[in-house]
XYZ file of C-alpha atoms in Angstrom:
586
model
C 189.802 162.642 -20.600
C 189.810 161.493 -17.020
C 193.227 160.422 -16.179
C 195.032 161.813 -13.202
C 194.278 161.929 -9.626
C 194.901 163.747 -6.319
C 196.429 161.052 -3.868
C 195.219 161.793 -0.187
C 195.696 159.281 2.323
C 194.163 159.308 6.009
C 196.782 158.914 8.549
C 196.767 159.442 12.643
C 199.535 162.454 13.292
C 200.473 159.807 16.254
C 201.653 157.513 13.726
C 203.539 160.132 11.274
C 205.347 161.281 14.815
C 206.478 157.736 15.599
C 207.462 157.367 11.997
C 209.455 160.365 11.874
C 211.326 159.471 15.166
C 212.360 156.449 13.900
C 213.862 158.077 10.817
C 215.755 160.414 12.836
C 216.883 157.538 15.211
C 217.870 155.723 12.014
C 219.841 158.865 10.847
C 221.755 158.890 14.241
C 222.880 155.500 13.967
C 223.824 155.785 10.493
C 227.445 156.284 9.380
C 228.191 159.927 7.725
C 227.559 159.606 3.846
C 224.650 159.856 1.192
C 222.767 157.120 3.226
C 222.395 159.044 6.403
C 221.710 162.414 4.448
C 218.881 160.229 2.539
C 217.351 159.608 6.057
C 217.353 163.298 7.115
C 215.588 164.101 3.812
C 212.989 161.444 4.248
C 212.506 162.961 8.000
C 211.827 166.622 6.224
C 209.370 165.087 3.869
C 207.675 163.205 6.856
C 207.691 166.312 9.246
C 206.556 168.544 5.790
C 203.502 166.356 5.417
C 202.870 166.750 9.345
C 202.502 170.514 8.624
C 200.454 170.028 5.380
C 198.067 167.780 7.297
C 197.618 170.014 10.551
C 197.325 173.156 8.324
C 194.786 171.903 6.225
C 192.639 170.657 9.081
C 192.611 173.869 10.502
C 192.041 175.399 7.183
C 188.733 173.330 7.179
C 187.523 174.332 10.395
C 188.121 178.178 9.521
C 185.868 177.595 6.436
C 188.899 177.145 4.159
C 190.598 180.221 5.537
C 194.319 179.957 6.502
C 194.825 181.532 10.015
C 197.822 180.774 12.229
C 197.412 177.972 14.879
C 199.552 176.683 18.004
C 199.495 173.054 16.425
C 200.595 174.263 13.096
C 203.320 176.418 14.526
C 204.471 173.257 16.556
C 204.593 171.052 13.697
C 206.358 173.831 11.899
C 209.091 174.387 14.421
C 209.807 170.724 14.277
C 210.013 171.118 10.571
C 212.362 173.777 10.525
C 214.652 172.001 13.032
C 214.802 169.099 10.739
C 215.544 171.216 7.623
C 218.632 172.742 9.784
C 220.052 169.342 9.944
C 219.350 168.415 6.155
C 221.076 171.803 5.393
C 224.044 171.278 7.737
C 224.476 167.723 6.143
C 224.564 168.896 2.537
C 226.528 171.757 2.800
C 229.379 169.606 4.807
C 229.184 167.086 1.920
C 227.607 164.473 4.146
C 230.664 164.354 6.676
C 229.719 166.521 9.509
C 228.881 165.160 12.931
C 225.184 164.802 13.545
C 223.765 166.863 16.148
C 220.183 166.694 16.521
C 219.810 169.626 19.078
C 216.359 170.352 20.556
C 214.678 167.930 18.307
C 213.314 165.529 21.000
C 211.757 168.470 22.744
C 210.334 169.474 19.668
C 208.668 165.941 18.964
C 207.053 166.314 22.763
C 205.894 169.602 21.807
C 203.953 168.157 18.989
C 202.901 164.713 20.649
C 200.625 166.494 23.298
C 198.503 168.583 20.766
C 198.599 166.205 18.008
C 198.375 162.708 19.085
C 194.635 162.251 18.719
C 194.283 164.046 15.548
C 193.555 162.123 12.074
C 195.380 163.898 8.929
C 194.446 163.827 5.499
C 197.884 163.998 3.784
C 198.479 164.503 0.130
C 201.279 162.905 -1.736
C 204.098 165.492 -2.606
C 204.330 164.691 -6.230
C 207.554 166.462 -7.186
C 209.208 164.154 -4.755
C 207.371 161.025 -5.793
C 207.664 161.550 -9.518
C 209.662 164.482 -10.867
C 212.979 164.194 -9.235
C 212.769 167.472 -7.166
C 214.975 167.754 -4.387
C 214.581 169.719 -1.325
C 218.215 170.377 -1.628
C 217.582 172.838 -4.769
C 215.581 175.174 -3.237
C 218.133 175.376 -0.359
C 221.055 175.985 -3.133
C 219.118 178.556 -5.055
C 217.943 180.528 -1.855
C 221.717 180.495 -0.868
C 222.707 182.249 -3.778
C 220.572 185.316 -2.047
C 221.900 187.491 0.850
C 220.161 186.824 4.084
C 218.223 189.793 5.534
C 214.582 190.355 6.282
C 212.503 187.634 4.554
C 208.953 186.438 4.568
C 209.052 182.716 3.230
C 205.353 181.568 2.302
C 204.903 177.900 1.207
C 202.314 176.501 -0.685
C 200.741 173.427 0.506
C 201.283 170.576 -0.343
C 204.878 170.468 -0.881
C 205.606 173.865 0.080
C 205.493 173.174 3.609
C 209.023 171.541 3.624
C 210.266 173.326 0.422
C 209.529 176.043 2.214
C 211.308 175.343 5.536
C 214.731 174.587 4.025
C 214.256 177.742 1.694
C 213.881 179.895 5.031
C 216.922 177.995 6.589
C 218.919 179.120 3.339
C 217.740 182.576 3.794
C 218.250 182.742 7.926
C 214.342 183.564 7.837
C 211.983 182.638 10.409
C 209.700 179.886 10.256
C 207.511 180.161 7.055
C 203.999 180.566 6.775
C 201.993 178.164 4.629
C 198.861 178.692 2.455
C 196.177 176.493 0.392
C 195.260 178.460 -2.796
C 191.579 177.943 -3.504
C 189.305 178.519 -6.467
C 189.654 177.066 -10.092
C 192.740 175.244 -10.855
C 193.778 177.547 -13.621
C 192.733 180.592 -11.351
C 193.731 180.352 -7.648
C 193.475 182.693 -4.840
C 194.887 183.394 -1.637
C 192.141 182.621 1.437
C 193.290 184.756 4.315
C 191.816 185.867 7.393
C 192.080 189.607 8.547
C 195.977 189.247 8.940
C 197.942 190.878 5.825
C 200.177 188.487 4.077
C 202.760 191.008 3.531
C 205.457 192.003 5.805
C 206.841 195.283 5.769
C 210.307 196.120 4.338
C 210.803 192.413 3.774
C 211.588 190.361 0.702
C 208.901 187.602 -0.116
C 209.730 184.433 -0.972
C 206.950 181.945 -2.333
C 208.127 178.559 -2.407
C 206.322 175.584 -4.322
C 206.792 173.071 -6.948
C 205.987 173.447 -10.771
C 204.509 175.634 -11.897
C 202.191 172.925 -13.725
C 199.853 173.912 -16.668
C 198.538 177.207 -15.200
C 201.008 178.444 -12.579
C 198.146 180.255 -10.993
C 198.832 179.204 -7.379
C 201.950 181.258 -7.147
C 200.538 183.678 -9.361
C 197.866 184.027 -6.671
C 200.094 184.759 -3.976
C 201.696 187.346 -6.097
C 198.587 189.159 -6.721
C 197.675 189.211 -3.086
C 201.032 190.779 -2.072
C 201.036 193.415 -5.065
C 197.428 194.313 -3.867
C 199.203 194.873 -0.521
C 201.824 197.169 -2.010
C 204.434 194.778 -1.917
C 207.161 196.168 -4.767
C 207.935 193.633 -7.450
C 211.515 193.991 -6.663
C 210.752 192.318 -3.143
C 208.965 189.383 -4.765
C 210.647 186.204 -5.075
C 209.678 182.859 -6.942
C 211.142 179.426 -5.791
C 209.402 177.147 -8.015
C 210.712 173.525 -9.013
C 211.515 174.542 -12.668
C 212.640 177.298 -14.746
C 210.145 176.505 -17.577
C 207.264 178.716 -16.274
C 203.741 178.497 -16.454
C 202.137 175.692 -18.801
C 199.624 176.243 -21.727
C 196.702 177.037 -19.409
C 198.022 179.991 -17.838
C 196.051 183.130 -18.718
C 197.797 186.642 -19.692
C 197.201 187.946 -16.072
C 199.313 185.047 -14.763
C 202.020 185.294 -17.067
C 202.084 188.665 -16.611
C 202.159 188.280 -12.760
C 205.191 185.983 -13.126
C 207.346 188.389 -15.234
C 207.225 190.697 -12.732
C 208.701 188.546 -9.971
C 212.511 187.013 -9.709
C 212.629 183.436 -10.297
C 215.273 181.244 -8.547
C 215.865 177.489 -9.690
C 218.377 175.337 -9.226
C 217.530 171.917 -11.249
C 218.161 168.490 -10.890
C 221.124 168.667 -13.589
C 222.811 171.409 -11.766
C 222.266 170.278 -8.322
C 223.062 166.345 -8.577
C 223.815 164.874 -12.162
C 226.486 167.777 -12.971
C 227.029 168.871 -9.038
C 230.305 170.836 -8.397
C 231.073 168.945 -5.238
C 231.906 165.067 -5.975
C 229.914 163.946 -3.017
C 226.895 165.491 -4.313
C 226.915 163.726 -7.727
C 224.711 160.824 -8.458
C 227.524 158.666 -10.442
C 229.205 158.617 -7.167
C 226.333 157.484 -5.408
C 225.990 154.636 -7.624
C 229.670 153.763 -7.553
C 229.173 153.133 -4.061
C 226.792 150.487 -4.594
C 228.211 148.760 -7.675
C 231.533 149.894 -7.930
C 233.486 152.216 -10.586
C 232.091 153.027 -13.742
C 233.493 152.877 -16.982
C 231.708 156.137 -18.519
C 229.563 158.728 -17.237
C 225.941 157.959 -16.500
C 223.810 157.687 -19.944
C 220.667 159.145 -19.692
C 217.909 157.322 -21.132
C 214.983 159.229 -19.744
C 212.276 160.398 -22.314
C 211.997 156.698 -24.135
C 215.812 156.654 -25.023
C 215.677 153.130 -23.443
C 214.155 151.770 -26.334
C 217.121 151.979 -28.424
C 219.282 149.860 -25.683
C 217.446 146.288 -26.541
C 218.513 146.410 -30.337
C 216.378 146.482 -33.196
C 213.512 144.409 -32.757
C 210.982 146.082 -35.099
C 208.369 147.144 -32.786
C 209.068 150.393 -30.930
C 206.742 150.753 -27.811
C 205.509 154.277 -27.623
C 206.712 156.396 -24.735
C 205.266 159.561 -23.012
C 208.621 161.656 -22.589
C 207.574 164.512 -19.856
C 205.933 161.898 -17.710
C 208.937 159.330 -17.543
C 210.916 159.378 -14.523
C 214.602 160.211 -14.694
C 216.571 157.133 -15.722
C 220.200 156.447 -16.641
C 222.319 153.481 -17.707
C 225.336 152.783 -15.474
C 228.100 150.520 -17.030
C 230.251 149.472 -14.065
C 233.865 148.127 -14.932
C 232.787 144.398 -13.834
C 231.066 144.685 -17.464
C 227.668 144.506 -15.857
C 224.990 147.158 -16.654
C 222.572 149.116 -14.339
C 219.372 150.678 -14.588
C 219.420 153.704 -12.134
C 215.979 154.977 -12.263
C 214.040 157.761 -9.781
C 211.607 156.046 -7.796
C 211.185 158.867 -5.401
C 212.005 160.588 -2.106
C 210.770 159.470 1.473
C 209.336 156.693 3.237
C 206.903 155.720 0.422
C 210.108 155.512 -1.952
C 211.598 153.075 0.537
C 208.471 150.923 0.440
C 208.987 150.942 -3.591
C 212.357 149.663 -2.870
C 210.914 146.735 -0.760
C 208.574 145.611 -3.248
C 211.284 145.760 -6.262
C 213.475 143.711 -3.722
C 210.674 141.038 -2.788
C 210.192 140.767 -6.515
C 213.691 140.205 -7.422
C 214.308 137.624 -4.646
C 211.327 135.423 -6.019
C 212.577 135.684 -9.922
C 210.222 138.173 -11.095
C 212.158 141.017 -11.780
C 215.738 141.958 -12.106
C 218.386 142.173 -9.218
C 218.422 145.143 -7.029
C 221.454 146.581 -5.956
C 219.893 149.255 -3.465
C 218.715 152.859 -3.216
C 221.003 155.914 -3.442
C 218.693 159.005 -2.399
C 215.719 158.493 -4.515
C 217.375 156.424 -7.201
C 217.043 152.618 -7.217
C 220.051 150.450 -9.168
C 218.788 147.445 -10.581
C 220.369 145.153 -13.228
C 219.734 146.036 -16.947
C 219.347 143.214 -19.177
C 220.024 144.376 -22.604
C 220.400 141.056 -24.050
C 217.011 140.282 -23.182
C 214.213 141.461 -25.626
C 210.802 142.931 -24.963
C 207.392 141.163 -25.878
C 206.149 142.804 -28.919
C 203.059 141.861 -31.000
C 205.512 140.133 -33.507
C 207.096 137.917 -30.558
C 203.877 137.226 -29.037
C 202.671 134.891 -32.458
C 204.971 132.350 -30.958
C 202.747 129.635 -29.629
C 205.299 128.283 -27.421
C 206.171 131.909 -25.909
C 202.555 132.334 -25.365
C 202.263 129.141 -23.362
C 205.218 130.271 -21.005
C 203.769 133.755 -20.669
C 200.462 132.334 -19.572
C 202.126 130.159 -16.489
C 204.543 133.494 -15.891
C 201.590 135.737 -15.720
C 199.420 133.400 -13.303
C 202.763 132.812 -11.055
C 203.253 136.989 -11.115
C 199.738 138.330 -10.174
C 199.151 135.610 -7.576
C 202.382 136.355 -6.043
C 201.501 140.120 -5.836
C 198.161 139.224 -4.735
C 199.771 137.168 -1.890
C 202.689 139.469 -0.990
C 201.319 142.972 -1.228
C 198.194 143.449 0.282
C 196.607 147.386 0.314
C 194.490 149.313 2.309
C 190.759 149.864 0.981
C 191.581 153.605 0.847
C 194.486 153.179 -1.521
C 192.926 153.223 -4.853
C 189.579 154.579 -6.959
C 186.526 153.051 -5.802
C 184.488 151.467 -8.570
C 182.012 154.125 -8.875
C 185.084 156.371 -9.644
C 186.164 153.967 -12.254
C 182.623 154.035 -13.715
C 182.751 157.877 -13.695
C 186.070 157.804 -15.496
C 184.922 155.074 -18.126
C 181.654 156.495 -18.877
C 183.370 160.025 -19.535
C 186.258 159.104 -21.343
C 184.100 156.377 -23.483
C 181.657 159.458 -24.365
C 184.577 161.439 -25.451
C 185.990 158.988 -27.681
C 183.021 157.138 -28.906
C 180.340 159.689 -28.462
C 177.308 158.753 -26.257
C 176.133 155.839 -28.492
C 177.501 153.107 -26.043
C 176.143 155.343 -23.084
C 173.705 152.640 -22.103
C 176.425 150.021 -21.360
C 177.825 151.987 -18.701
C 174.758 152.792 -17.187
C 174.114 149.165 -16.792
C 178.028 149.293 -15.332
C 177.044 151.806 -12.679
C 174.731 149.455 -10.922
C 177.290 146.786 -10.824
C 179.815 149.468 -9.307
C 177.976 149.558 -6.047
C 176.950 145.688 -5.661
C 180.646 144.768 -6.425
C 182.351 147.262 -4.387
C 182.346 144.796 -1.384
C 184.522 142.360 -3.242
C 187.307 144.181 -4.167
C 190.563 143.051 -2.392
C 192.729 145.439 -2.807
C 196.548 144.742 -3.679
C 199.518 146.554 -4.921
C 198.598 145.855 -8.547
C 201.142 145.987 -11.361
C 199.121 148.596 -13.438
C 201.523 148.137 -16.172
C 201.124 144.902 -17.998
C 201.874 146.288 -21.394
C 203.830 143.793 -23.684
C 207.341 145.911 -23.684
C 207.459 146.036 -19.859
C 208.200 142.314 -19.996
C 211.852 140.533 -21.022
C 211.851 137.374 -22.330
C 214.557 134.958 -23.639
C 214.676 131.215 -24.138
C 214.596 130.353 -20.558
C 213.373 133.514 -18.486
C 210.632 135.930 -18.200
C 211.486 139.354 -16.402
C 208.932 141.848 -15.554
C 210.484 145.444 -15.341
C 208.796 148.692 -14.044
C 206.801 146.878 -11.602
C 207.002 148.815 -8.393
C 205.455 152.071 -8.463
C 202.443 152.494 -11.045
C 199.949 151.298 -7.963
C 201.157 154.794 -6.529
C 201.015 156.788 -9.597
C 199.947 160.300 -10.550
C 196.716 158.493 -12.049
C 193.620 157.844 -10.765
C 193.842 154.010 -10.465
C 195.779 153.334 -7.488
C 195.893 149.811 -5.987
C 192.881 147.621 -7.095
C 191.744 143.886 -6.762
C 194.143 141.511 -8.729
C 191.534 141.281 -11.452
C 192.678 144.347 -12.543
C 195.975 143.431 -13.697
C 194.158 140.257 -15.375
C 192.139 142.797 -17.180
C 195.470 144.686 -17.919
C 197.162 141.309 -19.179
C 194.220 140.436 -21.597
C 194.013 144.014 -23.331
C 197.885 144.400 -23.228
C 199.071 140.713 -24.567
C 195.695 140.166 -26.880
C 194.586 137.163 -24.530
C 192.048 135.027 -26.362
C 189.173 133.705 -24.338
C 190.793 130.279 -24.175
C 193.945 131.956 -22.725
C 192.224 134.461 -20.534
C 190.144 130.928 -18.983
C 193.183 129.430 -18.532
C 194.762 132.267 -17.158
C 191.980 132.535 -14.543
C 191.912 128.810 -13.637
C 195.709 128.702 -13.106
C 195.299 131.664 -10.464
C 192.473 129.846 -8.596
C 195.141 127.273 -8.337
C 197.691 129.377 -6.746
C 195.309 130.568 -4.395
C 194.415 133.614 -5.912
C 190.528 133.628 -7.178
C 189.417 136.207 -9.667
C 185.730 137.262 -9.195
C 184.471 136.746 -13.031
C 181.803 139.781 -12.659
C 184.517 141.951 -11.131
C 186.947 141.264 -14.114
C 183.689 142.158 -16.406
C 183.603 145.287 -14.982
C 187.304 146.045 -14.770
C 187.906 145.246 -18.497
C 185.974 147.997 -20.315
C 187.344 150.540 -17.170
C 190.871 149.334 -17.919
C 190.267 150.250 -21.854
C 188.760 153.263 -21.156
C 191.449 154.384 -18.774
C 194.324 153.622 -21.089
C 192.434 155.613 -24.011
C 192.640 158.566 -21.866
C 195.938 158.265 -20.788
C 196.996 157.544 -24.489
C 195.403 160.315 -26.111
C 196.830 162.894 -23.645
C 200.128 161.560 -24.373
C 199.481 162.096 -28.011
C 198.606 165.413 -27.352
C 202.013 166.246 -25.725
C 204.203 164.433 -28.167
C 207.140 166.389 -29.588
C 207.753 164.270 -32.694
C 205.364 163.064 -35.409
C 207.152 159.370 -35.017
C 206.034 159.615 -31.459
C 202.678 160.962 -32.051
C 201.870 158.197 -34.530
C 202.820 155.742 -32.162
C 200.877 157.044 -29.360
C 197.819 157.268 -31.729
C 198.340 153.938 -32.701
C 197.637 152.944 -29.108
C 194.819 155.025 -28.975
C 193.257 153.310 -31.920
C 194.031 149.969 -30.307
C 192.286 151.056 -27.082
C 189.109 152.826 -28.986
C 188.534 149.314 -31.352
C 188.969 147.309 -28.207
C 186.418 149.318 -25.851
C 183.753 149.664 -28.618
C 184.079 146.239 -28.986
C 183.778 145.389 -25.234
C 180.923 147.770 -24.584
C 179.051 146.295 -27.746
C 179.259 142.935 -26.353
C 178.220 143.709 -22.834
């Protein structure tokens, strides 16, 4: 099934350097504390993306081979300087005087050779989705003795992670690599320069491992081929679970040879030794003292907090972001949810704040180093098939949908490159449909293929919600609120930002809109200044169903319990039948 995507954006190096300069200026102007530290980490991530973009440009120019370049070295020198600031801040529990040293000179050294370069920047997934903190790699490396080290970061995220690891090891600036080949059998692509450094310990730094663990294994293989002893090979991954289900025997054997060093989120932040490093303290700075420790509601546990309403929604536990409930001494309950690190997370916070101020989503208390804190409405029940049988609620919901989708269309425009093309959606839809239904309905997709090219120019991209499922809406007698509304347009999947018609197609599928209700919604949006192209909606409807079918089929395959698998498979059956009907009618 085609579900996931590798988010890449084009960005001028000059813009990235300007943003980095602004982040450092904001940090200088901020008082000591977690807020200032978070700005420094934002700057580290920005600098790491600069290195990745420059190194990948040189990599492509050299025929997909990694080789040193003055531009990459200048960007890495800047990243190392920012990493040192982050390390000093963390070790001082955010209370030190901020001395930015030679940063201005390093920024100027980058601006001259890089100002005219257009970068292709890849989203660091660990920072965006999986609560991977660079401070964890720093803490893991600090447990080892300084000495002669060769630090090797794997792009993309390995640029900034390797920099802060090198700082902890008192090592020179790291080398970064882009492993090549099949995703489950990556190899190092170097020029004539050896990778190994004689007599040195070698630190291989990345997030993951993912399904195969082959990227880090490829570097181990190269080092072993260069006769580096196994006791001088060290792995700094994002977690301690080892390679995933697609790892081959050679990859597993290579991983077993190396030493693995991990400090995960729970040890680093949730149960940190120093109070200043604990998430609970960060939350209390926003909402006041808490009555009890944070309650973990990740992995679908949030479903128990709204009481028993009969219909239990499905969940994909390992894909859910970390989230907690915080009960303040004032009697309020808050959701503490990871929304990412870096510049993009602050954009998501801005989106959430605007939705809250407009009355569409819960009140937002603020952001504390990757976690957004907003009000938890446990007294309001999620929508469900049972509740949606109420005619009065359906009528209210129709008006609310029109207000909400129109507001997003007005308020959150997106760049053309920030989402899948209609051609990509066609390819996904045809593939997933064939996997699920066989080739009998391929002719319907063949007709849609012609529409993809013809309709592309009509797409007006916005930061679509992409999560219109019934259980993401809370309703009582007077209010309807949308939850989980800020980051699915920038998720780990291939959809991205689409036309507002995508959310209309989502509402139709998830809320079971009748033809009459759909017509009223489209008319209501038009009255609010948001025209929905009927042909584009007709294209999106089967594409949406095919994507959701793929998503939930993969989730069902990963289910850890029979009950969860049954709920996920029930969703698959619903999408399968709806997709079959949609394609047959088209």
